[in-house]
Amino acid sequence: MTKKKKKVYPISSAQPVPRLPETLLHLEEDSARPGGCCLGPSDSAPPPRSTGLLPPAPPASCLDLSWVSLLCPSRMQGAWSPRDQVQSPGRMSALGRSSVILLTYVLAAIELTCLFMQFSVLPYLSRKLGLDSIAFGYLQTTFGVLQLLGGPVFGRFADQRGARAALTLSFLAALALYLLLAAASSPALPGVYLLFASRLPGALMHTLPAAQMVITDLSAPEERPAALGRLGLCFGVGVILGSLLGGTLVSAYGIQCPAILAALATLLGAVLSFTCIPASTKGTKTNTETPPPGGPQASVFDLKAIASLLRLPDVPRIFLVKVASNFPTGLFMVMFSIISMEFFQLEAAQAGYLMSFFGLLQMVTQGLVIGQLSSRFSEEALLRASVLGFIAVGLAMAWMSSVFHFCLLVPGLVFSFCTLNVVTDSMLTKAVSTSDTGAMLGLCASVQPLLRTLGPTVGGFLYRSFGVPIFGHVQVAINVLVLLVLWRKPMPQKKDKVW
């Protein structure tokens, strides 16, 4: 038998091609409305008629929309903006994008307030339990090492398991820490062992990097420095409110009260994180961590995958600038409690007022100043300005002789410190894919624990050998080298801005 050849009807160039029915052209708009995924028999739009060139349309209730993606490829093929991605069905909770960001700020403020309440209680509790300064240094170093090791792993966990799981885990770890701290205050329990055991959950306490990941995922690249800078308001609230609450509660109700209140607050934070934060903020297109069916599951503890982020283009230079410029300031801040007592001759209350001054300046700088500057200047310009500020502060610190002189240079120190960290965090998250922002922010969060780990040894040696001016000299020397590197090979620009 011979097969019958199908007849082909050529289209004349003069013959006009009939337009598609309006119903089909607006299917995408109809699908955005509730119940608008397909046209049902009760819809007012009539079914499309056959034109002779297209096959007769099937019934509207079973209309195949697979070919409609050709009409709007930019929307149907996943080329969405960050705002569209995070609001895809099944990804965003009942809260909207702006509400999730606002809740993230609130959760960060709660965690930081509890953390500084703990900082205000810890020296008194250590003294009550009979720990000397060396043992207290071991306690602080233990916490710093655990945070240093846990930061990158926690960031990868946040990338793979989502924002909800990361924030909930961080608050549950904080809850365990504060419960152990409250138990260490009890005379009937072995307080010293419980105090050191309370440092162990610190490996998973990374609420601030998790909040940075959420804000990074939900904000457009050009809005990212300002959005990350607003976390400085949360930090300032934590410094001021946590320090005041910690001291007041210890004086009024005993040393155990701040730990119990912090435990209740972190329990509230865990509940809010689990119920209100979306499971993922990455969007459907950028969720690349899902392995193929039957393939091996990606490990949270894959250190090679974490280290590979530091080999991406431009990441090593930015990360090196971040660590190098932060190093002198980190040494000074680690030794600040001793410097305030021995060099400035401040009482405990006066040192607390000075820390509150720090917190207030950080609130203003990160919450207001950086947001305005980032909309007018490029990140490269802001990075150079922060390094120049460090150099000027270092010169002034080398000649500093009183606490009044220090108060005059604190605004420049806070501006440079906040600008450097916000800008480098923003640049590093832009240098990696969206699916790796959590791991990168975890690496960024490990910088301060690294300085807290090395700071007591290096800073103590420099202070005992050369005095306070050495911190200014180190500040100038390191940041001059950083400025030369930035001037010789500028950082990549993601968006053109006014210099």
JSON list of N, CA and C in Angstrom, two decimals, residues 117 240-250 258:
[
{"chain": "A", "resi": 117, "resn": "MET", "atom": "N", "xyz": [22.29, 41.47, 75.81]},
{"chain": "A", "resi": 117, "resn": "MET", "atom": "CA", "xyz": [21.91, 41.19, 77.19]},
{"chain": "A", "resi": 117, "resn": "MET", "atom": "C", "xyz": [22.84, 40.13, 77.79]},
{"chain": "A", "resi": 240, "resn": "ILE", "atom": "N", "xyz": [21.95, 49.13, 72.29]},
{"chain": "A", "resi": 240, "resn": "ILE", "atom": "CA", "xyz": [21.42, 50.05, 73.30]},
{"chain": "A", "resi": 240, "resn": "ILE", "atom": "C", "xyz": [20.43, 49.34, 74.22]},
{"chain": "A", "resi": 241, "resn": "LEU", "atom": "N", "xyz": [19.42, 48.70, 73.62]},
{"chain": "A", "resi": 241, "resn": "LEU", "atom": "CA", "xyz": [18.38, 48.07, 74.43]},
{"chain": "A", "resi": 241, "resn": "LEU", "atom": "C", "xyz": [18.92, 46.88, 75.20]},
{"chain": "A", "resi": 242, "resn": "GLY", "atom": "N", "xyz": [19.77, 46.06, 74.56]},
{"chain": "A", "resi": 242, "resn": "GLY", "atom": "CA", "xyz": [20.32, 44.90, 75.25]},
{"chain": "A", "resi": 242, "resn": "GLY", "atom": "C", "xyz": [21.19, 45.28, 76.42]},
{"chain": "A", "resi": 243, "resn": "SER", "atom": "N", "xyz": [22.05, 46.28, 76.25]},
{"chain": "A", "resi": 243, "resn": "SER", "atom": "CA", "xyz": [22.93, 46.71, 77.34]},
{"chain": "A", "resi": 243, "resn": "SER", "atom": "C", "xyz": [22.12, 47.30, 78.50]},
{"chain": "A", "resi": 244, "resn": "LEU", "atom": "N", "xyz": [21.14, 48.14, 78.17]},
{"chain": "A", "resi": 244, "resn": "LEU", "atom": "CA", "xyz": [20.33, 48.75, 79.23]},
{"chain": "A", "resi": 244, "resn": "LEU", "atom": "C", "xyz": [19.50, 47.70, 79.96]},
{"chain": "A", "resi": 245, "resn": "LEU", "atom": "N", "xyz": [18.85, 46.81, 79.22]},
{"chain": "A", "resi": 245, "resn": "LEU", "atom": "CA", "xyz": [18.03, 45.78, 79.85]},
{"chain": "A", "resi": 245, "resn": "LEU", "atom": "C", "xyz": [18.87, 44.84, 80.70]},
{"chain": "A", "resi": 246, "resn": "GLY", "atom": "N", "xyz": [20.04, 44.44, 80.17]},
{"chain": "A", "resi": 246, "resn": "GLY", "atom": "CA", "xyz": [20.88, 43.52, 80.92]},
{"chain": "A", "resi": 246, "resn": "GLY", "atom": "C", "xyz": [21.30, 44.09, 82.26]},
{"chain": "A", "resi": 247, "resn": "GLY", "atom": "N", "xyz": [21.82, 45.31, 82.26]},
{"chain": "A", "resi": 247, "resn": "GLY", "atom": "CA", "xyz": [22.25, 45.91, 83.52]},
{"chain": "A", "resi": 247, "resn": "GLY", "atom": "C", "xyz": [21.10, 46.17, 84.48]},
{"chain": "A", "resi": 248, "resn": "THR", "atom": "N", "xyz": [19.97, 46.65, 83.95]},
{"chain": "A", "resi": 248, "resn": "THR", "atom": "CA", "xyz": [18.82, 46.95, 84.81]},
{"chain": "A", "resi": 248, "resn": "THR", "atom": "C", "xyz": [18.24, 45.69, 85.43]},
{"chain": "A", "resi": 249, "resn": "LEU", "atom": "N", "xyz": [18.10, 44.63, 84.64]},
{"chain": "A", "resi": 249, "resn": "LEU", "atom": "CA", "xyz": [17.52, 43.40, 85.16]},
{"chain": "A", "resi": 249, "resn": "LEU", "atom": "C", "xyz": [18.44, 42.72, 86.17]},
{"chain": "A", "resi": 250, "resn": "VAL", "atom": "N", "xyz": [19.73, 42.79, 85.96]},
{"chain": "A", "resi": 250, "resn": "VAL", "atom": "CA", "xyz": [20.67, 42.21, 86.93]},
{"chain": "A", "resi": 250, "resn": "VAL", "atom": "C", "xyz": [20.56, 42.95, 88.26]},
{"chain": "A", "resi": 258, "resn": "PRO", "atom": "N", "xyz": [18.05, 38.13, 83.13]},
{"chain": "A", "resi": 258, "resn": "PRO", "atom": "CA", "xyz": [18.26, 38.42, 81.70]},
{"chain": "A", "resi": 258, "resn": "PRO", "atom": "C", "xyz": [18.32, 37.16, 80.83]}
]
